[in-house]
PDB file of C-alpha atoms in Angstrom:
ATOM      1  CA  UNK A   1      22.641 -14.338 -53.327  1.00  0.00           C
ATOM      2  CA  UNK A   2      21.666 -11.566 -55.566  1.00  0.00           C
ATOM      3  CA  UNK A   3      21.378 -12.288 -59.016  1.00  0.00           C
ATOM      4  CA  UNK A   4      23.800  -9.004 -60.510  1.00  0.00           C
ATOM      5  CA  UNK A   5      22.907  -9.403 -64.217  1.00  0.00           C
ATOM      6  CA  UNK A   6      22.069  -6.525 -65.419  1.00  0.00           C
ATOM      7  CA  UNK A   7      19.616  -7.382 -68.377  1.00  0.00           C
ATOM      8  CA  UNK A   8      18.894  -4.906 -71.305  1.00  0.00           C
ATOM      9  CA  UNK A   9      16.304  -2.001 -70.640  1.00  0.00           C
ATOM     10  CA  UNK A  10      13.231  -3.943 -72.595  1.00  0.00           C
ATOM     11  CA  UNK A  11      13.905  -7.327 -70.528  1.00  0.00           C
ATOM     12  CA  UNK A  12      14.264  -5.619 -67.500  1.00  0.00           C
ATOM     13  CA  UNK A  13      10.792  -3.636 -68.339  1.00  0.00           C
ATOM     14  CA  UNK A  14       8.657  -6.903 -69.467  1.00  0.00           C
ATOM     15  CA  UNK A  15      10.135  -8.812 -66.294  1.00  0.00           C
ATOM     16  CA  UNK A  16       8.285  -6.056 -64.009  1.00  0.00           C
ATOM     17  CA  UNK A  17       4.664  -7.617 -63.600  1.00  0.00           C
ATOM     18  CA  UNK A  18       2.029  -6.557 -60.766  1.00  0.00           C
ATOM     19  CA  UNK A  19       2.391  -7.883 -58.476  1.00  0.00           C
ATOM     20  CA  UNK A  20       6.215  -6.364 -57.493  1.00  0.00           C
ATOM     21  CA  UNK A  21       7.801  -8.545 -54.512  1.00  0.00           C
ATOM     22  CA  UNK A  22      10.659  -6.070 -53.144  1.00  0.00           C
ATOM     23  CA  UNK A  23      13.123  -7.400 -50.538  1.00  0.00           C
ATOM     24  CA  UNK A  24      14.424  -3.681 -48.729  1.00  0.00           C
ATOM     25  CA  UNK A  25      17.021  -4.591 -46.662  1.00  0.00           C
ATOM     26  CA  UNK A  26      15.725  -7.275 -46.021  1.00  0.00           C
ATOM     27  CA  UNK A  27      12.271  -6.458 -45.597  1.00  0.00           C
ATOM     28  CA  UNK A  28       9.457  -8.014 -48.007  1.00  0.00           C
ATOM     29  CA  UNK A  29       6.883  -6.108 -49.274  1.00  0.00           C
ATOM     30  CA  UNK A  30       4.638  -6.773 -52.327  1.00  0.00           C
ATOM     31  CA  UNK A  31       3.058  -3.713 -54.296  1.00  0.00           C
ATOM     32  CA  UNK A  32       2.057  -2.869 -57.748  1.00  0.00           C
ATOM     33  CA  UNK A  33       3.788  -0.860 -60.390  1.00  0.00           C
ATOM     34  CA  UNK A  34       1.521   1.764 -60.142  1.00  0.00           C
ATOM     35  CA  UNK A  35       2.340   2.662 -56.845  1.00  0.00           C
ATOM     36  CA  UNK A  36       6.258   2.484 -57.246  1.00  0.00           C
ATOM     37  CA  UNK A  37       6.156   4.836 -60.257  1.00  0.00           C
ATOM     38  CA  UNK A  38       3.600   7.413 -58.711  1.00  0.00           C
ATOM     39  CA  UNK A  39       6.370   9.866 -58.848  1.00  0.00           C
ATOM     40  CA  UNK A  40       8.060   9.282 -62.183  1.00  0.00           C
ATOM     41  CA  UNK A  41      10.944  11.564 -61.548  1.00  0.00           C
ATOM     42  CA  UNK A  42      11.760   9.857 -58.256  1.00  0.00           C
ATOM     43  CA  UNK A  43      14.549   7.510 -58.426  1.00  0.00           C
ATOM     44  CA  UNK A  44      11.410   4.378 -57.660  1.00  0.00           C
ATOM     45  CA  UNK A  45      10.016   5.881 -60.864  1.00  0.00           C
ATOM     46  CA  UNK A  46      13.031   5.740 -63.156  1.00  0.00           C
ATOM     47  CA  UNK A  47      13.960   1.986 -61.258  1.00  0.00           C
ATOM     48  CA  UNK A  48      10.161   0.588 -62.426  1.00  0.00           C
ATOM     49  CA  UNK A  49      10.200   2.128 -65.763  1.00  0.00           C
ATOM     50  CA  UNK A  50      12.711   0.629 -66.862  1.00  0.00           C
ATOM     51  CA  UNK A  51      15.329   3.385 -67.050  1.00  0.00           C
ATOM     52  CA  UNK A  52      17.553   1.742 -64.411  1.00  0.00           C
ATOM     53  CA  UNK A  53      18.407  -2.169 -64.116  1.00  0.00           C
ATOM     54  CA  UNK A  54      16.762  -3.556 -61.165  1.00  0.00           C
ATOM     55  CA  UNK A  55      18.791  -6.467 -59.362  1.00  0.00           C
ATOM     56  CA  UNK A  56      17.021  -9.473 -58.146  1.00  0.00           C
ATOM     57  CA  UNK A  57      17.560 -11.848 -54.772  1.00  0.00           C
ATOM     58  CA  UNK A  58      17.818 -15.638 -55.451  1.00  0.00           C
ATOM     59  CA  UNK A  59      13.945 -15.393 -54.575  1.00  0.00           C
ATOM     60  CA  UNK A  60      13.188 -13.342 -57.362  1.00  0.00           C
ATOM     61  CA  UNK A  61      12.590 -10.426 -55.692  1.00  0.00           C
ATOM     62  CA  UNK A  62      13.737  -7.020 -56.571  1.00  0.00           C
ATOM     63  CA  UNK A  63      16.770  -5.916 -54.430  1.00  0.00           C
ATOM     64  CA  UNK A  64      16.948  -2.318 -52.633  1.00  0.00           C
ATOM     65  CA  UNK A  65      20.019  -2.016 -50.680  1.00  0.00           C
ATOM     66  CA  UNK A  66      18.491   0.452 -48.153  1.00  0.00           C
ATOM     67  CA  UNK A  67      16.563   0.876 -45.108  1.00  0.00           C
ATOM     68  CA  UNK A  68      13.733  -1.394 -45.067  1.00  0.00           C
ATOM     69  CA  UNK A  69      11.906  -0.990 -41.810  1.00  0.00           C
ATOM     70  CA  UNK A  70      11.139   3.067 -42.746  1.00  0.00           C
ATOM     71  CA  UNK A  71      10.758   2.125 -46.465  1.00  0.00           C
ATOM     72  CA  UNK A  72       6.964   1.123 -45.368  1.00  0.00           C
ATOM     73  CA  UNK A  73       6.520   4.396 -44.706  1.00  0.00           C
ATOM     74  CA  UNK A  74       7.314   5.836 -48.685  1.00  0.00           C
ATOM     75  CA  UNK A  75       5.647   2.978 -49.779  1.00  0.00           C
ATOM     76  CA  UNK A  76       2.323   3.677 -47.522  1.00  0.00           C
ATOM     77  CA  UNK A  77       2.759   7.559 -49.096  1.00  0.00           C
ATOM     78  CA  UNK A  78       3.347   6.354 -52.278  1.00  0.00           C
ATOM     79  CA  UNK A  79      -0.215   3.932 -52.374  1.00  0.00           C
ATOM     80  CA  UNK A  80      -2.191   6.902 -50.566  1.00  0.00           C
ATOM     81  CA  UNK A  81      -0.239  10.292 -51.425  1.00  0.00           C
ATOM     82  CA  UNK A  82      -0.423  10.988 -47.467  1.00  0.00           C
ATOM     83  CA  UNK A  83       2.060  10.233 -44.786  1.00  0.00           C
ATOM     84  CA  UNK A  84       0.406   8.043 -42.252  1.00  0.00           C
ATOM     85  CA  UNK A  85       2.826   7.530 -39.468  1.00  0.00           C
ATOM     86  CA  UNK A  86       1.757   5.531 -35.749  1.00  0.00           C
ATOM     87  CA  UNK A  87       2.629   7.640 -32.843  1.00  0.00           C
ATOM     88  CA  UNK A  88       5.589   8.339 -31.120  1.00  0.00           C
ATOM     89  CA  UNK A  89       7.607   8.481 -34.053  1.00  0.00           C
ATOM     90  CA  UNK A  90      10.351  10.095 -34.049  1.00  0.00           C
ATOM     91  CA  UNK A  91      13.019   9.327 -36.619  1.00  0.00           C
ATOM     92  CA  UNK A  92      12.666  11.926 -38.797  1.00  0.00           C
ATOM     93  CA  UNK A  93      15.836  11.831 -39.756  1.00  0.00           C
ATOM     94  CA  UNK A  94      16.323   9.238 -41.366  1.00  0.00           C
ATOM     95  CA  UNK A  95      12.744   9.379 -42.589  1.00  0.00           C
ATOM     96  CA  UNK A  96      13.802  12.268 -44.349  1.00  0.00           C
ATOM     97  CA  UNK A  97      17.348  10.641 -45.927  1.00  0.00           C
ATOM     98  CA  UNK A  98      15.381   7.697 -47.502  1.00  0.00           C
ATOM     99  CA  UNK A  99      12.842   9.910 -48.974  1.00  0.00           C
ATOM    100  CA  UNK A 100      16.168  12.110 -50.237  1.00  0.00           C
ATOM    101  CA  UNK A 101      17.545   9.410 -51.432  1.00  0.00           C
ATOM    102  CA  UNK A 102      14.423   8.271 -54.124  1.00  0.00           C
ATOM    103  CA  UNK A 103      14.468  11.653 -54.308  1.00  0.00           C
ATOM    104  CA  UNK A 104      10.599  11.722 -53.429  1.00  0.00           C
ATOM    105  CA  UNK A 105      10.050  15.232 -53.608  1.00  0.00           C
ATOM    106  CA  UNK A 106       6.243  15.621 -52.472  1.00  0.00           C
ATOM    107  CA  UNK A 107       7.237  13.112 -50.066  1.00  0.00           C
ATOM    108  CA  UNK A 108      10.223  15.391 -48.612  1.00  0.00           C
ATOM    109  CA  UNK A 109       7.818  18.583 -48.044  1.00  0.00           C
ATOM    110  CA  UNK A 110       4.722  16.171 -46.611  1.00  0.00           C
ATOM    111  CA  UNK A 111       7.611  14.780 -43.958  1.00  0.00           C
ATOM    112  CA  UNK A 112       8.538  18.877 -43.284  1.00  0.00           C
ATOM    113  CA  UNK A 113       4.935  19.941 -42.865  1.00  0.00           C
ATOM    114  CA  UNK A 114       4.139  16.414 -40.332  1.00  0.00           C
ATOM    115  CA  UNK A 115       7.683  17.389 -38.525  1.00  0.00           C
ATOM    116  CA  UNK A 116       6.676  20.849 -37.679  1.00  0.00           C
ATOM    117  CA  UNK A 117       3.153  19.751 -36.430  1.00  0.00           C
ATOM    118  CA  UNK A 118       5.085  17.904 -33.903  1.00  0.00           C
ATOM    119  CA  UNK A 119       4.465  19.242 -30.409  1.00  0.00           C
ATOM    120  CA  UNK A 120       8.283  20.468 -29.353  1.00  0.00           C
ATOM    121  CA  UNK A 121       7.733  17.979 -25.967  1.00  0.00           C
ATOM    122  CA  UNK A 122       7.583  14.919 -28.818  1.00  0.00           C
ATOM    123  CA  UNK A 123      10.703  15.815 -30.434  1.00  0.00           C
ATOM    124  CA  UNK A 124      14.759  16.407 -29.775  1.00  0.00           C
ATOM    125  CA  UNK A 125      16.599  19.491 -29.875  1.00  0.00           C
ATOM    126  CA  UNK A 126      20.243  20.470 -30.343  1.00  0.00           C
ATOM    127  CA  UNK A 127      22.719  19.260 -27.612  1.00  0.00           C
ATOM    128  CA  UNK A 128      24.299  21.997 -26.149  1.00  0.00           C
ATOM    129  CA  UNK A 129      21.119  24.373 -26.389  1.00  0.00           C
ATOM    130  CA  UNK A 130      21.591  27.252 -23.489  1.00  0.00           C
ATOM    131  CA  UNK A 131      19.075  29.291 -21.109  1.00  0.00           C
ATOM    132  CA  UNK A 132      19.706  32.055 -18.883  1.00  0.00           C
ATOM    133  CA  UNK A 133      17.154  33.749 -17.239  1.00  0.00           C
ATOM    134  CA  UNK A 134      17.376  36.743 -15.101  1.00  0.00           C
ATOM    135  CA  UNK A 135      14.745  37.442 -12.460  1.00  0.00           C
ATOM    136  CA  UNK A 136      14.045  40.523 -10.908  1.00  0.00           C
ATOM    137  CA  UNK A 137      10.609  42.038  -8.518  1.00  0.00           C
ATOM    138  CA  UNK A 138      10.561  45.184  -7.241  1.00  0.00           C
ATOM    139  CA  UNK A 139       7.427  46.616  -4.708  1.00  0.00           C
ATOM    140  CA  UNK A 140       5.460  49.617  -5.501  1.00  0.00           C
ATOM    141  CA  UNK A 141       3.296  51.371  -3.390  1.00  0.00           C
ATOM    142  CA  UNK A 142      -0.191  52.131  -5.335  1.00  0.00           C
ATOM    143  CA  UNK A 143      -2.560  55.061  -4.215  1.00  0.00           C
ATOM    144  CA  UNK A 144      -6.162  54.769  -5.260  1.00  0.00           C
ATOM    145  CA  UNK A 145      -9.399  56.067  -4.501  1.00  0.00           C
ATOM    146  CA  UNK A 146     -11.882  53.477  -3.394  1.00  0.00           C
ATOM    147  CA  UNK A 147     -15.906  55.121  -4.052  1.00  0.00           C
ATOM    148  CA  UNK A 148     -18.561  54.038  -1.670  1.00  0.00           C
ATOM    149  CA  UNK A 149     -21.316  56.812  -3.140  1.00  0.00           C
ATOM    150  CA  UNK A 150     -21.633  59.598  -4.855  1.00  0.00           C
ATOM    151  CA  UNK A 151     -19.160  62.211  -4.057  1.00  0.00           C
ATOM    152  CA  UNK A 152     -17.966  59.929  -1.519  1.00  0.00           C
ATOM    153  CA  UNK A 153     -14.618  58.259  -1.724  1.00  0.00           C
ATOM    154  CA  UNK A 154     -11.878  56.982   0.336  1.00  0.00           C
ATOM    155  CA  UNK A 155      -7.815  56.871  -0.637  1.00  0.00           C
ATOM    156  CA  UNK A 156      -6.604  53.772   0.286  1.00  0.00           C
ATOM    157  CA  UNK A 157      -2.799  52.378  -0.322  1.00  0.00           C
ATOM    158  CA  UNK A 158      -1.577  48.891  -1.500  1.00  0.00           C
ATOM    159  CA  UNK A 159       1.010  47.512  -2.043  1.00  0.00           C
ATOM    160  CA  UNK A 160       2.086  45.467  -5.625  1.00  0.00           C
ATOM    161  CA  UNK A 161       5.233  43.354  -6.604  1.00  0.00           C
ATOM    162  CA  UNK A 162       6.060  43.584 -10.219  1.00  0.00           C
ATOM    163  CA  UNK A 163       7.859  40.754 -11.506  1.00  0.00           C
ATOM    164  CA  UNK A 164      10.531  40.956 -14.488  1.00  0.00           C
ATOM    165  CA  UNK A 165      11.900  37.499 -16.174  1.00  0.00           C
ATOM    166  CA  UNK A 166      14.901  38.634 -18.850  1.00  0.00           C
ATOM    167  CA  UNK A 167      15.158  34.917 -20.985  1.00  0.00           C
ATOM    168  CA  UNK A 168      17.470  33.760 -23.635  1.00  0.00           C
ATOM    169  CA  UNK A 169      17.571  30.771 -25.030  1.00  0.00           C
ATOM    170  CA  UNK A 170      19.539  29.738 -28.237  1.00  0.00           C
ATOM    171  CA  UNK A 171      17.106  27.405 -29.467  1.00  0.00           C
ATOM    172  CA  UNK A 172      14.164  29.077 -30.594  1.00  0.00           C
ATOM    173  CA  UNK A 173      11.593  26.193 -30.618  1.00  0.00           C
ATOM    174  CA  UNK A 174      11.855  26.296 -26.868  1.00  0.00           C
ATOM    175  CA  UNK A 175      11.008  29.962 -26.865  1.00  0.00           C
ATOM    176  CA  UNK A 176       7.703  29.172 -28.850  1.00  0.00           C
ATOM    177  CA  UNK A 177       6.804  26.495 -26.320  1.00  0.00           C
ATOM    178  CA  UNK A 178       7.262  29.033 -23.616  1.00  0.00           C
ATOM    179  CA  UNK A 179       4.831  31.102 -25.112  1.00  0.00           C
ATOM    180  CA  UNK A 180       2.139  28.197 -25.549  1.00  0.00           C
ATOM    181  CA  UNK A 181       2.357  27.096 -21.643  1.00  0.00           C
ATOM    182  CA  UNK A 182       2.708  31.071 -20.275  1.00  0.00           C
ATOM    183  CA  UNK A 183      -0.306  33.247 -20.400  1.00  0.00           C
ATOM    184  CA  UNK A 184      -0.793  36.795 -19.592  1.00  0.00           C
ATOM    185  CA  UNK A 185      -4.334  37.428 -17.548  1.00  0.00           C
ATOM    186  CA  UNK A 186      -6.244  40.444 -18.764  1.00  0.00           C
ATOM    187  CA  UNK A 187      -9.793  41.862 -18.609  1.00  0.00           C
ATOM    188  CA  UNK A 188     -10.010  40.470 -22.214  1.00  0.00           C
ATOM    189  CA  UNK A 189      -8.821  36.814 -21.167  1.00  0.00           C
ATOM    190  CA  UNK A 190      -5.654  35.749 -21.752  1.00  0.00           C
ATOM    191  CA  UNK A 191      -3.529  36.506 -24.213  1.00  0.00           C
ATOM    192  CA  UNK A 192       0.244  34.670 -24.983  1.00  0.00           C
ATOM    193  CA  UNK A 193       3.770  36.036 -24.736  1.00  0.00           C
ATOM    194  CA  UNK A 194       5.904  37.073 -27.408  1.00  0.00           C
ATOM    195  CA  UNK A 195       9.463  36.687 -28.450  1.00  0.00           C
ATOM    196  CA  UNK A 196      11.180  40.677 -28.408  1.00  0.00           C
ATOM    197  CA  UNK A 197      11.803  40.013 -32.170  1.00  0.00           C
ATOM    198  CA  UNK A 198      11.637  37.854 -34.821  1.00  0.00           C
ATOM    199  CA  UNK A 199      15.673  37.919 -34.637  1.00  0.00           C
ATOM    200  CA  UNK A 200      16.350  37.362 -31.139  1.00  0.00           C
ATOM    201  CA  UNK A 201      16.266  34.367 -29.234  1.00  0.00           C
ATOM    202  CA  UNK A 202      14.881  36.330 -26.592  1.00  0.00           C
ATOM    203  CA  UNK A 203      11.693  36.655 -24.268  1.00  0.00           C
ATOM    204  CA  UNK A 204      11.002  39.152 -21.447  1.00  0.00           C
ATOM    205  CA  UNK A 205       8.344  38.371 -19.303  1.00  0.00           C
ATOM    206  CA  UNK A 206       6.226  41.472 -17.152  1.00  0.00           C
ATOM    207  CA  UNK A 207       3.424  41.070 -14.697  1.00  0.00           C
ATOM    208  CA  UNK A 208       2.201  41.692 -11.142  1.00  0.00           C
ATOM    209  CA  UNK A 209      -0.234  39.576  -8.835  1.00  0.00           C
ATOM    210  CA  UNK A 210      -3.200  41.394  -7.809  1.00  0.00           C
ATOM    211  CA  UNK A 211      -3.573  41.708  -4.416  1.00  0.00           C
ATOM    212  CA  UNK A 212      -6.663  40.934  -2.222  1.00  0.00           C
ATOM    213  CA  UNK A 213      -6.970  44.305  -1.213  1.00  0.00           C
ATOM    214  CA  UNK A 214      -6.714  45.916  -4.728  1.00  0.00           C
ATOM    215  CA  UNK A 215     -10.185  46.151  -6.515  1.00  0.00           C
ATOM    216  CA  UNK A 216     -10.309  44.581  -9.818  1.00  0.00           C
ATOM    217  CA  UNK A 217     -11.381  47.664 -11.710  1.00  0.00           C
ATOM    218  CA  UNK A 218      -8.357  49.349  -9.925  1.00  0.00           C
ATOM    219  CA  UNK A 219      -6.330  46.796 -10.912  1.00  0.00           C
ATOM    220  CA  UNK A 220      -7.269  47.231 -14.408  1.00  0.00           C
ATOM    221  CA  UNK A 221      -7.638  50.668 -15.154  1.00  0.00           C
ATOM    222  CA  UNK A 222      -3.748  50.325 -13.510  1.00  0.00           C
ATOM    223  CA  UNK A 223      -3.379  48.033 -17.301  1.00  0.00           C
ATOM    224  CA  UNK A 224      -1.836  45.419 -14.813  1.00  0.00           C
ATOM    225  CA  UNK A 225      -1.537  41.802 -15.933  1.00  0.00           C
ATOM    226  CA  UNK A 226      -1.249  38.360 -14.062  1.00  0.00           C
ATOM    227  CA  UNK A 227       0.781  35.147 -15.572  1.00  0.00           C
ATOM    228  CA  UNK A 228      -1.023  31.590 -16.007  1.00  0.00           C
ATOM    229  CA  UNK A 229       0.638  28.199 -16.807  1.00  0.00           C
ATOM    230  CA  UNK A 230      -1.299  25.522 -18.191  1.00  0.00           C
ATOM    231  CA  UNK A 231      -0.821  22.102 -17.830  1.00  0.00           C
ATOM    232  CA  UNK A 232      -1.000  19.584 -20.733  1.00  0.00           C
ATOM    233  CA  UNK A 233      -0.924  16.780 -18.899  1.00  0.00           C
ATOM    234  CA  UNK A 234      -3.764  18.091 -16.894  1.00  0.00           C
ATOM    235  CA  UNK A 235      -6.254  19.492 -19.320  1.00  0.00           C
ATOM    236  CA  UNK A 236      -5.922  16.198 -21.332  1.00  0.00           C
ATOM    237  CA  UNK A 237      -6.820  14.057 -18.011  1.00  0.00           C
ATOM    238  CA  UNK A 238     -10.632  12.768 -17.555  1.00  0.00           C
ATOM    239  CA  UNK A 239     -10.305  13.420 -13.762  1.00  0.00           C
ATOM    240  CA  UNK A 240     -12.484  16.641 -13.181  1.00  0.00           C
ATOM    241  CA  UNK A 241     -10.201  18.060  -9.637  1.00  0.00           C
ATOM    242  CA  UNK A 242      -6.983  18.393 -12.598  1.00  0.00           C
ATOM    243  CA  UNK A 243      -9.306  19.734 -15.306  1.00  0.00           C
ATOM    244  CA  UNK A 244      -9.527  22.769 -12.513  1.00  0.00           C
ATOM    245  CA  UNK A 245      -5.736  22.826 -12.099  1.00  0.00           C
ATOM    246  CA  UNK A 246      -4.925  24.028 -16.100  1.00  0.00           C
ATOM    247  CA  UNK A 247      -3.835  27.180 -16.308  1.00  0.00           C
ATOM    248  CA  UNK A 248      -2.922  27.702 -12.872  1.00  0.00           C
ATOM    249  CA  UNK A 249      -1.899  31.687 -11.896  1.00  0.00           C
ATOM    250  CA  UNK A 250       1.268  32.890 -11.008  1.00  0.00           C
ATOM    251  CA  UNK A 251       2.052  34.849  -7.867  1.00  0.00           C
ATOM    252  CA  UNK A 252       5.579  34.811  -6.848  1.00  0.00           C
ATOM    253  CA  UNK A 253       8.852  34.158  -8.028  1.00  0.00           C
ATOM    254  CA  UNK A 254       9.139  30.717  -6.941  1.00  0.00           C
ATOM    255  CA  UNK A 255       6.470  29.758  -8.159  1.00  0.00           C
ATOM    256  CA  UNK A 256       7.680  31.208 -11.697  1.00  0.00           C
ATOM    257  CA  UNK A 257      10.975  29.092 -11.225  1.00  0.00           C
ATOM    258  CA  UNK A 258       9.393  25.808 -10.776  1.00  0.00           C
ATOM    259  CA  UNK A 259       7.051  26.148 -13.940  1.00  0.00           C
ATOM    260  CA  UNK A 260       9.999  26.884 -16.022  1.00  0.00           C
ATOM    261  CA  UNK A 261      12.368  24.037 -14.629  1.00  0.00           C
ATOM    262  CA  UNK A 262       9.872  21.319 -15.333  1.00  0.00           C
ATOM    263  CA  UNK A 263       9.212  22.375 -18.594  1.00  0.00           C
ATOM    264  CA  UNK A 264      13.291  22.767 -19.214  1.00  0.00           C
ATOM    265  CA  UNK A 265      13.963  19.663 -17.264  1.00  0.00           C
ATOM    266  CA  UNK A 266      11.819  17.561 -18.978  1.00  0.00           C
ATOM    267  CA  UNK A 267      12.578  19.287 -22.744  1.00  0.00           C
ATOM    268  CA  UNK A 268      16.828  18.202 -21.564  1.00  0.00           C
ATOM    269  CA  UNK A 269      17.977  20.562 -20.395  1.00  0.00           C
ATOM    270  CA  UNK A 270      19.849  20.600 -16.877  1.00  0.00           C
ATOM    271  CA  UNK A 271      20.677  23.224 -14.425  1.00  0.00           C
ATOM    272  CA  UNK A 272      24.002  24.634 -14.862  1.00  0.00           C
ATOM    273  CA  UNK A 273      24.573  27.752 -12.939  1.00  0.00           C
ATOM    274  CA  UNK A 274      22.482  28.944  -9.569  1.00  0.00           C
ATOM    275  CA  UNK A 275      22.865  32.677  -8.488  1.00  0.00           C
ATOM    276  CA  UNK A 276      23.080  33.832  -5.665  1.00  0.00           C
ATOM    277  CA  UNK A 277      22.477  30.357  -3.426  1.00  0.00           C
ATOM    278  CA  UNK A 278      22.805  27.073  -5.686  1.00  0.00           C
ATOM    279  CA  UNK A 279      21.160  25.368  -2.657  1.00  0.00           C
ATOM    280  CA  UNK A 280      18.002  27.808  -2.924  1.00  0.00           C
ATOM    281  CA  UNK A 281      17.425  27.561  -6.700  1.00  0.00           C
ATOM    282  CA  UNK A 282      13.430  28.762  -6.275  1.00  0.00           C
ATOM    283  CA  UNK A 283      15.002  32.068  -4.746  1.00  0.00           C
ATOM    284  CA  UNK A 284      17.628  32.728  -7.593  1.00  0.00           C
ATOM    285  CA  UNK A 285      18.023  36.081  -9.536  1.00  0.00           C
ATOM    286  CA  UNK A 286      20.244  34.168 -12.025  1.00  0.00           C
ATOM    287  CA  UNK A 287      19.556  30.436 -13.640  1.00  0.00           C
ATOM    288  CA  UNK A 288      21.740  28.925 -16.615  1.00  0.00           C
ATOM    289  CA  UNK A 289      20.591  25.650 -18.298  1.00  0.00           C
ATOM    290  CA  UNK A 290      22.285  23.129 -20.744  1.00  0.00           C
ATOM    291  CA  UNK A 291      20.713  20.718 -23.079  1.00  0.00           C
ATOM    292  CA  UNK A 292      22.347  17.687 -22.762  1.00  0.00           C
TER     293      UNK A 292
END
């Protein structure tokens, strides 16, 4: 039973003693008045000054009709001004409704800041988000002169495939993850992927394998680039043969398709649309992928 007299604002102050015993949906905590006015322009602040009645529980404790399991959460902010959540969390959401509701301000922007530091793989995104990717390689034939002295060179011919990935995707978070796990390879080390603007949801993806029988300065001086995907899972692991697995390169279009379908498949998203043979999905030229 809740006790629903509402005393007059100087009771209701000089019944407030440290320590406060709060019942939160059910929840107990006990904290002092210190902590629970920290903000004095949150709702907490105008409850435990006295400028709103409190209500009471047949225990005595002060009554909050709300959530109490995340309310440990405000209350831990409150008592140390940071937000100290245990991993894996994930309810932001309603995280972010409670704070709303006490109207916590500093409390609102600390849970926006921790949200965003959220790897993408940690978090949800919007049912319904699309990809489609178009693939294309063409072959070029490369002349170059191979020196074996002074004055003394040879023309040799290779062969190079130049690959061409065309993405879209409409949620944009999955773009930026794309460009942490995709590398380019360059004499100056590698270097990461951009989106084609800051307004489009879209990232085009250029590079060609270097062949065994192309020199490396030819291959340079040709401003060629390779593509490397690391592996988190790898490069976090204590066994030394994976720590030599992260990034691994990139040389043919299959091997492009199955990097991006475990990092789609395990972000949600499933395969929607195969072109041209839904049976041969590393050979496609077109892929389409739904979040569910």
């Amino acid at each position: 039973m809740l006790n629903l007299n509402s005393p007059d604002d100087n009771s209701n102050r000089n019944s407030l003693q440290d320590p406060v015993s709060l019942n939160v949906g059910g929840e107990i905590y006990t904290t002092t008045l210190d902590t629970l006015t920290r903000c004095r322009d949150s709702m907490l602040g105008a409850m435990f000054t006295g400028q709103i009645p409190v209500l009471r529980d047949n225990r005595g404790n002060v009554f909050i009709d709300r959530d109490g399991k995340v309310f440990r959460y405000i209350l831990n902010y409150l008592r140390s001004s940071s937000l100290d959540l245990p991993d894996g969390f994930l309810d932001f959401a309603l995280l972010r409704r409670e704070a709303d509701f006490f109207q916590i301000r500093p409390l609102l922007e600390e849970i926006r800041r921790y949200e965003a530091s959220v790897p993408l793989n940690l978090r949800g995104g919007p049912l319904g988000a699309m990809i489609i990717v178009n693939i294309d390689s063409k072959v070029r034939v490369l002349h170059f002169n191979l020196r074996h002295g002074p004055e003394n060179y040879e023309l040799r011919t290779c062969s190079v495939r130049a690959f061409t990935v065309d993405l879209f995707c409409t949620w944009r978070a999955f773009l930026a993850l794309l460009c942490e796990r995709f590398s380019y390879m360059t004499s100056q080390g590698l270097t990461s992927p951009h989106p084609c603007s800051p307004r489009q949801n879209r990232l085009k993806l250029e590079w060609v394998p270097r062949p065994d029988e192309l020199p490396q300065d030819q291959y340079d001086k040709q401003c060629y680039r390779g593509l490397t995907v690391s592996n988190p899972e790898a490069a976090q692991s204590d066994d030394i043969m994976n720590m030599h697995l992260s990034p691994c390169e990139i040389t043919d279009m299959q091997g492009f398709v199955e990097e991006l379908l475990k990092v789609s498949l395990a972000e949600g998203f499933k395969v929607d649309l195969v072109t041209p043979d839904p049976a041969e999905i590393l050979n496609c030229t077109s892929l389409r992928l739904v979040k569910c």
